[in-house]
Coordinates of C-alpha atoms in Angstrom, one line a residue:
Chain A
M1 CA 18.6 -11.2 -22.1
R2 CA 15.3 -10.8 -20.2
V3 CA 12.2 -11.9 -22.1
E4 CA 8.8 -11.1 -20.5
F5 CA 5.4 -12.7 -21.2
R6 CA 2.0 -11.6 -20.1
L7 CA -0.8 -14.2 -20.5
S8 CA -4.3 -12.7 -20.0
G9 CA -7.8 -13.9 -20.3
S10 CA -10.6 -15.0 -18.0
G11 CA -10.3 -17.3 -15.0
G12 CA -10.7 -21.0 -15.8
Q13 CA -9.0 -20.7 -19.2
G14 CA -5.9 -22.3 -17.8
L15 CA -3.5 -19.4 -18.5
L16 CA -1.7 -19.9 -15.2
L17 CA -0.9 -23.5 -16.2
A18 CA 0.3 -22.3 -19.6
G19 CA 2.6 -19.8 -17.7
I20 CA 3.9 -22.5 -15.4
V21 CA 4.7 -24.9 -18.3
L22 CA 6.5 -22.0 -20.2
A23 CA 8.7 -21.4 -17.1
E24 CA 9.2 -25.1 -16.6
A25 CA 10.5 -25.5 -20.2
A26 CA 12.9 -22.5 -19.8
I27 CA 14.3 -24.1 -16.7
R28 CA 14.8 -27.4 -18.5
E29 CA 17.0 -25.5 -21.0
G30 CA 19.1 -24.2 -18.1
K31 CA 17.6 -20.7 -18.0
N32 CA 16.2 -18.8 -15.0
A33 CA 12.5 -18.3 -14.9
V34 CA 10.0 -16.7 -12.6
Q35 CA 6.2 -17.0 -12.9
T36 CA 3.7 -14.8 -11.1
Q37 CA 0.0 -14.4 -11.3
S38 CA -2.9 -12.2 -10.5
Y39 CA -6.5 -13.1 -10.3
G40 CA -9.7 -12.1 -8.6
P41 CA -11.5 -14.0 -5.8
E42 CA -13.8 -15.8 -8.3
A43 CA -12.9 -19.4 -9.2
R44 CA -13.8 -18.9 -12.8
G45 CA -15.0 -16.0 -15.1
G46 CA -13.1 -13.2 -13.5
S47 CA -10.1 -11.7 -15.1
S48 CA -6.9 -13.7 -14.9
K49 CA -3.3 -12.9 -15.7
A50 CA -0.1 -14.9 -15.5
E51 CA 3.4 -13.5 -16.1
V52 CA 6.6 -15.2 -17.0
V53 CA 10.1 -13.7 -17.0
I54 CA 12.8 -15.7 -18.6
S55 CA 16.5 -14.8 -18.5
E56 CA 20.0 -16.3 -18.8
S57 CA 21.0 -14.2 -15.7
D58 CA 19.5 -13.4 -12.3
I59 CA 16.0 -12.1 -12.2
D60 CA 15.6 -9.5 -9.5
Y61 CA 12.1 -8.2 -10.2
P62 CA 9.6 -11.0 -11.0
K63 CA 6.9 -9.2 -12.8
A64 CA 6.7 -8.1 -16.5
T65 CA 7.6 -4.4 -16.8
D66 CA 7.5 -4.0 -20.6
P67 CA 6.3 -7.4 -22.0
D68 CA 7.9 -8.8 -25.1
F69 CA 4.7 -10.9 -25.7
L70 CA 1.2 -10.2 -24.6
L71 CA -1.4 -13.0 -25.1
A72 CA -5.0 -11.8 -24.8
L73 CA -7.7 -14.4 -25.2
T74 CA -10.6 -12.1 -24.4
Q75 CA -11.7 -8.7 -25.5
E76 CA -11.5 -7.4 -22.0
A77 CA -7.9 -8.6 -21.6
Y78 CA -7.0 -7.0 -24.9
S79 CA -8.5 -3.7 -24.0
T80 CA -6.9 -3.7 -20.5
Y81 CA -3.4 -4.8 -21.4
G82 CA -3.1 -3.9 -25.1
P83 CA -2.7 -0.1 -24.5
L84 CA 0.2 -0.8 -22.1
M85 CA 2.3 -2.5 -24.8
G86 CA 5.4 -0.8 -26.1
K87 CA 8.1 -2.7 -27.9
G88 CA 6.4 -6.2 -27.7
L89 CA 4.1 -8.2 -29.8
I90 CA 0.4 -8.7 -29.1
I91 CA -1.2 -12.1 -29.8
I92 CA -4.9 -12.1 -29.8
D93 CA -7.5 -14.8 -30.5
S94 CA -9.5 -14.4 -33.7
S95 CA -12.6 -13.7 -31.7
V96 CA -11.1 -10.5 -30.3
E97 CA -11.8 -7.4 -32.3
T98 CA -8.8 -5.2 -32.8
D99 CA -8.7 -1.6 -31.7
P100 CA -6.9 0.9 -34.1
D101 CA -5.8 2.9 -31.0
I102 CA -3.7 0.0 -29.8
R103 CA -0.5 0.6 -31.8
A104 CA 1.7 -2.4 -30.9
R105 CA 2.4 -5.0 -33.5
T106 CA -0.5 -7.5 -33.3
V107 CA -1.1 -11.0 -34.7
C108 CA -4.5 -12.5 -34.7
L109 CA -4.7 -16.3 -34.5
P110 CA -7.6 -18.8 -34.2
I111 CA -6.4 -20.2 -30.8
L112 CA -9.8 -21.0 -29.3
E113 CA -11.2 -22.4 -32.6
T114 CA -8.1 -24.6 -33.2
A115 CA -8.5 -26.1 -29.7
A116 CA -12.2 -26.8 -30.3
T117 CA -12.0 -28.2 -33.8
K118 CA -8.5 -29.3 -34.7
V119 CA -7.6 -30.7 -31.3
G120 CA -11.1 -31.5 -30.4
K121 CA -11.4 -30.0 -26.9
K122 CA -12.0 -26.4 -26.0
V123 CA -10.2 -26.7 -22.6
V124 CA -6.8 -27.1 -24.2
A125 CA -6.9 -23.6 -25.7
N126 CA -4.3 -22.7 -23.0
I127 CA -1.8 -25.2 -24.4
V128 CA -2.5 -24.2 -28.0
A129 CA -1.7 -20.7 -26.8
L130 CA 1.5 -22.0 -25.1
G131 CA 2.6 -23.5 -28.4
V132 CA 2.0 -20.1 -30.1
L133 CA 4.1 -18.3 -27.4
G134 CA 6.8 -20.9 -27.5
G135 CA 7.0 -20.9 -31.3
L136 CA 7.0 -17.1 -31.7
S137 CA 9.5 -16.5 -28.8
G138 CA 11.9 -19.4 -29.3
V139 CA 12.6 -19.5 -25.5
A140 CA 12.5 -23.3 -25.6
S141 CA 12.6 -26.0 -28.2
A142 CA 9.5 -27.9 -29.3
A143 CA 10.8 -31.0 -27.6
T144 CA 11.5 -29.3 -24.3
L145 CA 8.0 -27.7 -24.4
A146 CA 6.5 -31.1 -25.0
D147 CA 8.4 -32.6 -22.0
A148 CA 7.3 -29.7 -19.8
V149 CA 3.7 -30.2 -20.9
R150 CA 3.8 -33.9 -20.0
E151 CA 5.3 -33.1 -16.6
R152 CA 2.7 -30.5 -15.6
V153 CA -0.7 -31.4 -17.1
P154 CA -3.1 -33.8 -15.4
K155 CA -2.3 -37.5 -15.7
G156 CA -4.0 -39.1 -18.6
T157 CA -4.3 -35.9 -20.7
E158 CA -0.6 -35.8 -21.8
E159 CA -1.1 -36.8 -25.4
L160 CA -4.1 -34.6 -25.9
N161 CA -2.1 -31.7 -24.5
V162 CA 0.9 -32.4 -26.6
K163 CA -1.3 -32.5 -29.7
A164 CA -2.6 -29.0 -28.6
L165 CA 1.0 -27.8 -28.2
E166 CA 1.9 -29.0 -31.7
A167 CA -1.2 -27.2 -33.1
G168 CA -0.1 -24.0 -31.4
L169 CA 3.5 -24.4 -32.7
A170 CA 2.0 -24.8 -36.2
L171 CA -0.1 -21.7 -35.8
A172 CA 3.0 -19.8 -34.8
A173 CA 4.9 -21.1 -37.8
S174 CA 2.1 -20.0 -40.1
S175 CA 2.1 -16.5 -38.8
K176 CA 5.8 -15.8 -39.2
Chain B
M1 CA 6.4 -32.9 -4.8
P2 CA 10.0 -34.0 -4.5
E3 CA 10.9 -36.7 -1.9
I4 CA 13.1 -34.9 0.6
K5 CA 14.2 -37.7 2.9
N6 CA 17.0 -40.2 2.4
T7 CA 18.5 -38.8 -0.7
S8 CA 21.8 -37.1 -1.4
R9 CA 20.6 -35.6 -4.7
K10 CA 20.1 -31.9 -5.0
I11 CA 16.7 -30.8 -6.1
V12 CA 16.5 -28.3 -8.9
K13 CA 12.9 -27.4 -9.8
L14 CA 10.4 -24.8 -10.7
M15 CA 8.8 -24.3 -7.3
Q16 CA 6.2 -22.1 -5.7
G17 CA 6.9 -20.1 -2.5
N18 CA 4.2 -21.9 -0.5
E19 CA 5.6 -25.2 -1.7
A20 CA 9.1 -24.3 -0.7
C21 CA 7.9 -23.3 2.7
T22 CA 6.2 -26.7 3.2
I23 CA 9.3 -28.6 2.0
G24 CA 11.4 -26.5 4.5
A25 CA 9.0 -27.5 7.3
L26 CA 9.2 -31.1 6.3
A27 CA 13.0 -30.9 6.2
A28 CA 12.9 -29.5 9.7
G29 CA 10.9 -32.5 10.9
L30 CA 7.4 -31.2 10.8
D31 CA 5.2 -34.1 11.8
F32 CA 1.9 -32.4 12.9
Y33 CA 0.0 -29.7 10.9
A34 CA -3.4 -28.4 11.9
G35 CA -5.0 -25.6 9.9
Y36 CA -7.9 -24.0 8.2
P37 CA -7.4 -23.1 4.5
I38 CA -7.3 -19.5 3.5
T39 CA -6.1 -17.7 0.4
P40 CA -3.2 -17.1 -0.3
S41 CA -1.8 -19.8 2.1
T42 CA -3.9 -22.8 1.0
E43 CA -1.2 -24.6 -0.9
I44 CA 0.7 -25.2 2.4
A45 CA -2.3 -27.0 3.8
E46 CA -2.8 -29.0 0.6
I47 CA 0.8 -30.2 0.4
C48 CA 0.9 -31.0 4.1
A49 CA -2.3 -33.1 3.7
E50 CA -0.7 -35.0 0.9
E51 CA 2.8 -35.4 2.4
L52 CA 2.5 -35.8 6.1
P53 CA 0.8 -39.2 6.1
K54 CA 3.7 -40.5 4.0
V55 CA 6.2 -39.7 6.7
G56 CA 4.1 -40.9 9.6
G57 CA 2.9 -37.4 10.4
R58 CA -0.6 -36.1 11.0
F59 CA -2.7 -33.5 9.2
I60 CA -5.9 -32.1 10.6
Q61 CA -8.2 -29.7 9.0
M62 CA -9.7 -27.8 12.0
E63 CA -13.0 -26.0 12.4
D64 CA -11.3 -22.6 12.4
E65 CA -8.0 -20.9 13.1
I66 CA -8.4 -20.8 16.8
G67 CA -8.8 -24.6 16.8
S68 CA -5.8 -24.9 14.5
I69 CA -3.4 -23.0 16.7
A70 CA -4.7 -24.8 19.8
A71 CA -4.1 -28.2 18.1
I72 CA -0.5 -27.4 17.2
I73 CA 0.2 -26.1 20.7
G74 CA -1.1 -29.4 22.2
A75 CA 0.8 -31.5 19.7
S76 CA 4.0 -29.6 20.4
L77 CA 3.7 -30.3 24.1
T78 CA 3.9 -34.0 23.2
G79 CA 7.2 -33.5 21.4
R80 CA 5.9 -33.0 17.8
K81 CA 7.2 -30.4 15.5
T82 CA 4.2 -28.4 14.6
M83 CA 3.1 -25.7 12.2
T84 CA 0.0 -24.0 10.9
A85 CA -0.4 -21.6 8.0
T86 CA -2.9 -18.8 7.5
S87 CA -3.4 -15.3 6.2
G88 CA -4.7 -12.0 7.8
P89 CA -8.2 -12.9 9.1
G90 CA -6.9 -16.2 10.4
F91 CA -3.8 -14.6 11.9
S92 CA -6.1 -12.2 13.8
L93 CA -8.0 -15.2 15.3
M94 CA -4.8 -16.8 16.4
Q95 CA -3.5 -13.9 18.5
E96 CA -4.8 -15.0 21.9
L97 CA -3.1 -18.4 21.7
I98 CA 0.1 -16.9 20.3
G99 CA 0.3 -15.2 23.7
Y100 CA -0.4 -18.5 25.4
A101 CA 2.4 -20.2 23.5
A102 CA 4.8 -17.4 24.4
L103 CA 3.9 -17.5 28.1
C104 CA 4.0 -21.3 28.3
E105 CA 7.1 -21.5 26.1
I106 CA 5.7 -23.9 23.6
P107 CA 7.6 -24.1 20.3
I108 CA 5.3 -23.5 17.3
V109 CA 5.7 -22.2 13.8
I110 CA 3.0 -20.0 12.2
V111 CA 3.2 -19.1 8.5
N112 CA 1.3 -15.9 7.6
V113 CA 1.0 -15.4 3.9
M114 CA -0.1 -11.8 4.0
R115 CA -2.9 -10.4 1.9
V116 CA -4.6 -7.0 1.9
G117 CA -6.4 -6.1 5.1
P118 CA -8.0 -5.2 7.4
S119 CA -11.0 -7.6 7.5
T120 CA -11.6 -9.8 4.4
G121 CA -9.8 -7.1 2.4
M122 CA -8.6 -8.3 -1.0
P123 CA -8.1 -12.0 -0.5
T124 CA -6.0 -12.6 -3.7
S125 CA -3.9 -9.4 -3.6
T126 CA -0.6 -8.8 -1.8
A127 CA 0.2 -6.7 1.2
Q128 CA 2.7 -6.5 4.1
G129 CA 0.4 -5.0 6.6
D130 CA 0.8 -7.5 9.4
V131 CA 4.3 -6.5 10.6
M132 CA 3.2 -4.8 13.8
Q133 CA 0.5 -7.4 14.4
A134 CA 3.2 -10.1 14.3
R135 CA 5.0 -8.2 17.1
W136 CA 2.2 -6.9 19.2
G137 CA -1.0 -8.7 18.1
T138 CA -1.4 -10.6 21.3
H139 CA -1.8 -8.8 24.6
G140 CA 1.0 -8.2 27.2
D141 CA 4.7 -8.0 26.8
H142 CA 6.0 -11.2 25.3
P143 CA 8.9 -12.5 23.2
I144 CA 8.3 -13.3 19.5
I145 CA 10.4 -14.0 16.5
A146 CA 9.3 -13.2 12.9
L147 CA 11.2 -14.0 9.7
A148 CA 10.5 -12.6 6.2
P149 CA 11.6 -14.7 3.2
G150 CA 12.6 -12.6 0.1
N151 CA 12.3 -15.3 -2.5
V152 CA 11.2 -18.9 -3.1
R153 CA 14.5 -20.4 -1.9
E154 CA 14.3 -18.4 1.3
C155 CA 10.8 -19.8 1.9
F156 CA 12.5 -23.1 2.3
D157 CA 15.5 -21.7 4.3
L158 CA 13.6 -19.5 6.7
T159 CA 10.8 -22.0 7.5
L160 CA 13.5 -24.6 8.3
R161 CA 15.2 -22.0 10.5
A162 CA 11.9 -21.0 12.1
F163 CA 11.6 -24.5 13.5
D164 CA 15.2 -24.4 14.9
L165 CA 14.6 -21.0 16.5
A166 CA 11.3 -22.1 18.0
E167 CA 12.9 -25.2 19.5
K168 CA 16.1 -23.4 20.7
Y169 CA 14.3 -20.5 22.4
R170 CA 10.9 -22.0 23.0
V171 CA 9.1 -19.1 21.5
P172 CA 6.4 -18.9 18.8
V173 CA 8.1 -18.1 15.4
I174 CA 6.1 -16.4 12.6
V175 CA 7.1 -16.7 9.0
L176 CA 5.8 -13.6 7.3
T177 CA 5.5 -14.0 3.6
D178 CA 2.9 -12.5 1.2
E179 CA 0.8 -13.3 -1.8
V180 CA 3.6 -12.6 -4.3
I181 CA 6.3 -14.6 -2.5
G182 CA 3.8 -17.4 -1.7
H183 CA 2.4 -17.8 -5.2
M184 CA 5.5 -17.0 -7.2
R185 CA 7.2 -19.8 -8.9
E186 CA 11.0 -19.7 -9.7
K187 CA 13.9 -22.0 -10.3
V188 CA 15.1 -23.3 -7.0
E189 CA 18.0 -25.4 -6.0
L190 CA 17.5 -27.0 -2.6
P191 CA 20.4 -28.2 -0.4
E192 CA 21.1 -31.9 -0.2
P193 CA 18.7 -33.4 2.4
R194 CA 21.7 -35.1 4.1
S195 CA 23.3 -31.8 4.7
I196 CA 20.3 -30.6 6.8
H197 CA 20.5 -31.1 10.6
P198 CA 17.4 -29.8 12.2
L199 CA 17.8 -28.8 15.9
K200 CA 16.5 -31.3 18.4
R201 CA 14.6 -30.0 21.4
K202 CA 16.6 -30.1 24.6
A203 CA 15.0 -32.5 27.1
P204 CA 15.6 -33.0 30.8
S205 CA 17.5 -36.1 31.8
S206 CA 15.7 -36.9 35.1
R207 CA 12.1 -37.0 36.2
A208 CA 13.1 -36.5 39.8
G209 CA 12.8 -32.8 40.8
Y210 CA 11.9 -31.8 37.2
K211 CA 11.0 -28.1 37.2
P212 CA 9.5 -27.2 33.8
Y213 CA 10.0 -23.5 34.1
A214 CA 13.5 -23.3 35.7
A215 CA 15.9 -21.7 33.3
D216 CA 18.6 -24.1 32.1
P217 CA 22.0 -22.6 33.2
E218 CA 23.2 -23.2 29.7
G219 CA 21.3 -20.8 27.5
G220 CA 18.6 -19.7 30.0
V221 CA 15.8 -21.7 28.3
P222 CA 13.9 -24.3 30.5
L223 CA 14.3 -27.9 29.4
M224 CA 11.0 -29.2 27.9
A225 CA 9.7 -32.7 28.8
P226 CA 7.4 -34.2 26.3
F227 CA 4.0 -35.3 27.6
G228 CA 3.5 -39.0 27.5
E229 CA 6.9 -39.9 28.8
G230 CA 6.3 -39.9 32.4
Y231 CA 7.0 -36.4 33.3
R232 CA 4.4 -34.5 35.3
W233 CA 4.0 -30.8 34.8
H234 CA 1.4 -28.1 34.7
V235 CA 0.8 -25.8 31.8
T236 CA -1.2 -22.7 32.4
G237 CA -1.8 -19.3 30.8
L238 CA -1.7 -17.8 34.3
Y239 CA 1.6 -16.4 35.5
H240 CA 3.5 -19.3 37.1
D241 CA 6.5 -20.2 39.1
E242 CA 9.3 -22.7 38.1
S243 CA 7.0 -25.6 39.0
G244 CA 4.4 -24.3 36.4
F245 CA 1.7 -23.7 39.0
P246 CA -0.1 -20.3 39.1
T247 CA 1.3 -17.5 41.2
Q248 CA 0.3 -13.8 42.0
K249 CA 3.6 -13.0 43.7
P250 CA 4.9 -9.8 42.2
A251 CA 8.6 -10.8 42.5
V252 CA 7.9 -14.2 40.7
A253 CA 5.8 -12.5 38.0
D254 CA 8.5 -9.9 37.4
T255 CA 11.2 -12.6 37.1
L256 CA 9.1 -14.7 34.7
I257 CA 8.2 -12.0 32.2
R258 CA 11.8 -10.5 32.2
R259 CA 13.3 -14.0 31.7
L260 CA 10.9 -14.6 28.7
Q261 CA 11.8 -11.3 27.1
K262 CA 15.6 -11.9 27.6
K263 CA 15.5 -15.2 25.7
V264 CA 15.1 -13.0 22.6
D265 CA 16.8 -9.8 23.7
L266 CA 20.1 -11.5 24.7
N267 CA 20.2 -13.4 21.4
V268 CA 19.5 -10.8 18.9
D269 CA 22.8 -11.4 17.1
D270 CA 22.0 -15.1 16.8
I271 CA 18.5 -14.5 15.5
C272 CA 18.8 -11.5 13.1
E273 CA 19.7 -11.9 9.5
Y274 CA 19.7 -9.6 6.6
A275 CA 21.0 -9.3 3.0
S276 CA 22.6 -6.2 1.5
E277 CA 24.1 -4.8 -1.7
S278 CA 26.2 -1.6 -2.3
L279 CA 25.8 -0.3 1.2
D280 CA 29.4 0.7 1.9
D281 CA 29.6 4.0 0.1
C282 CA 25.8 4.6 -0.4
E283 CA 24.3 8.1 0.0
V284 CA 20.7 6.8 -0.3
A285 CA 19.8 3.5 1.3
V286 CA 16.6 1.6 0.6
V287 CA 15.4 -0.7 3.4
S288 CA 12.8 -3.3 2.5
F289 CA 11.7 -6.9 3.0
G290 CA 9.8 -9.7 1.4
S291 CA 8.5 -9.2 -2.1
S292 CA 8.9 -5.4 -1.9
A293 CA 12.6 -5.9 -1.7
M294 CA 12.6 -7.4 -5.2
S295 CA 11.4 -4.1 -6.6
A296 CA 13.8 -2.2 -4.3
L297 CA 16.8 -4.2 -5.4
S298 CA 16.0 -3.7 -9.1
A299 CA 15.7 0.0 -8.5
V300 CA 18.9 0.2 -6.6
R301 CA 20.8 -1.6 -9.3
R302 CA 19.4 0.7 -11.9
A303 CA 20.3 3.8 -9.8
R304 CA 23.9 2.5 -9.6
T305 CA 24.1 2.2 -13.4
E306 CA 22.9 5.8 -13.6
G307 CA 25.6 7.0 -11.2
I308 CA 23.5 7.4 -8.1
K309 CA 25.2 6.1 -4.9
A310 CA 22.3 3.9 -3.8
G311 CA 22.4 1.0 -1.4
F312 CA 20.1 -1.9 -0.5
L313 CA 19.2 -3.5 2.8
R314 CA 16.7 -6.4 3.0
L315 CA 15.6 -7.5 6.4
K316 CA 15.2 -11.3 6.7
T317 CA 14.4 -11.0 10.4
L318 CA 11.7 -8.5 11.4
W319 CA 11.4 -9.4 15.1
P320 CA 13.5 -8.9 17.0
F321 CA 14.2 -5.8 14.9
P322 CA 17.7 -5.8 13.4
E323 CA 18.7 -2.5 15.1
K324 CA 22.5 -2.7 14.6
V325 CA 22.5 -2.9 10.8
V326 CA 19.8 -0.2 10.5
A327 CA 21.8 2.1 12.8
S328 CA 24.9 1.6 10.7
L329 CA 23.0 3.1 7.7
G330 CA 22.8 6.4 9.6
S331 CA 26.6 6.8 9.6
H332 CA 26.9 7.5 5.9
A333 CA 23.5 7.5 4.1
K334 CA 21.9 10.9 4.0
R335 CA 18.6 9.5 3.1
V336 CA 17.0 6.2 4.1
I337 CA 14.0 5.1 2.2
V338 CA 11.7 2.4 3.6
A339 CA 9.8 0.6 0.9
E340 CA 7.0 -1.6 2.1
M341 CA 3.4 -2.6 1.2
N342 CA 1.8 -0.8 4.2
L343 CA 1.7 2.7 5.4
G344 CA 5.0 2.7 7.4
Q345 CA 5.2 -0.2 9.9
V346 CA 8.9 -1.0 9.4
A347 CA 9.5 2.7 8.8
L348 CA 8.4 3.3 12.4
E349 CA 11.2 1.2 13.7
V350 CA 13.7 2.7 11.2
E351 CA 12.7 6.2 12.2
R352 CA 13.1 5.4 15.8
I353 CA 16.6 3.9 15.3
I354 CA 18.0 6.5 12.8
G355 CA 16.5 9.3 14.9
T356 CA 18.3 8.2 18.0
T357 CA 21.6 7.2 16.4
S358 CA 22.4 9.4 13.4
G359 CA 22.3 12.7 15.3
G360 CA 20.1 14.2 12.6
R361 CA 22.6 13.5 9.8
S362 CA 20.2 11.1 8.1
K363 CA 16.6 11.5 7.1
V364 CA 14.1 8.6 6.8
E365 CA 11.5 8.7 4.0
R366 CA 8.4 6.4 3.9
L367 CA 7.5 4.7 0.6
G368 CA 4.3 2.8 1.2
K369 CA 2.0 1.1 -1.2
V370 CA -1.4 -0.3 -0.2
N371 CA -3.4 -1.0 -3.4
G372 CA -2.8 -4.7 -3.6
E373 CA -0.1 -4.5 -6.2
L374 CA 3.6 -5.1 -5.9
F375 CA 5.8 -2.0 -6.3
H376 CA 7.0 -1.3 -9.8
P377 CA 10.8 -0.8 -9.7
E378 CA 10.2 2.6 -11.3
E379 CA 8.3 3.8 -8.2
V380 CA 11.3 2.9 -6.0
F381 CA 13.7 4.4 -8.5
N382 CA 11.8 7.7 -8.5
A383 CA 11.9 7.8 -4.8
I384 CA 15.7 7.2 -4.9
R385 CA 16.1 10.0 -7.4
G386 CA 14.1 12.2 -5.2
N387 CA 11.1 13.0 -7.4
T388 CA 8.2 11.2 -5.8

């Protein structure tokens, strides 16, 4: 089965890395995964989007066509990609205001706040979000996600990021 | 970065297209890289800067793309395996010296990770607009080879092959990828390094009477002596005779340029590669390459499940153009759709070939996209169904 993820927010939030880790975890569990990205010419602050497609079989088209999960960390990302959602689930940060015209199922979770207060560093919001996506989708086990995080994050930040991942997994569990 | 030398273990990894391209080059024996970073090719320079010193190679960041290609031409003359990587604006700057390498028969590999042009365009967005530039960007008739990987694994395979073709025919070889292929990460299994046997440049055996531009009776390509090993020869962008010195003699000039062109023309079957699916009984064929071909394949597969006799042809070699396989489409496909992220560059070739071989039985349709985004499979599917 093909599972599609779209991770959206602003440049510098680390969503590309979150997408890479998600794909890495899927591969570690023997699945196929493709990760693509789109971003503006700005180094940070512009809009940023990463997509991950995970499947047991061959993946011919690498981009998300009808995402099963949309993560939107900013208002702009939510209003750009929310209206395109069909069957999938929207996950937004608590700071994002919901729009009644966006009909897809939506969960609202304190991702940015959890990173800043519970984990203690704002910059790991991407890995908290990864935990949420991993927990809600079940595409990889918590242990595999943690291994993939350790492999892909900057050296010396492994434990901080694993803590962020666990906080994200807990958020996912609380929202089910 | 995985270690690629001295190991028998296969590498299975989530890998980016640009990374696979670089690992392919290293597997081919790349030992000299000069370049100027540009989105979306920069990862190639970054990885070369990190990896080449570990294997005794050299990395130089040059002042611009003209300097970059000049440096790899010079290094190739000394026997190094050389590469540079760039994107549209840099590729434009390199054109003059691509012609120099073609005329002087200096093996080099240029990776062009295409982005939206002309000019600065949209640096982070994808396009396939440099197909004709790869063929005709430099002035004058000249031989050229251009390969187009269609996935991350092929970035490895075709960059490796680019080096072999450059050495075998002594022509510049261009690897044409694009932002999507270059930046996409996917699960890749690479061959065991021990199973890879890159081609060695054929060298002359004697300094006495060495003629640097005399065609070798076997294969028609002159034997290339590395500078620094005692051979004396002259390299010039002027037309030259077999000794390498300039000439204006019409007969010598004619012989030279025709010989250069024949190195590619007589070896089209050796150089051209393609991939296909469901072509045998197809009524609608979709021709594509690179990242567009991923959308095209998805659309063709869907069409088949809906009972439409669609077929898929993906060109892995763009230059020389794979005429035979394209001509074969005209024998049974009533419609040939060319899906590409430009306004009809490959379509021009397909129209020429189908027009002259199908006797009007087959019609070519252009499906171009130039807004910086990859085709959605639905767009190609709608074209197959005939309601664009």
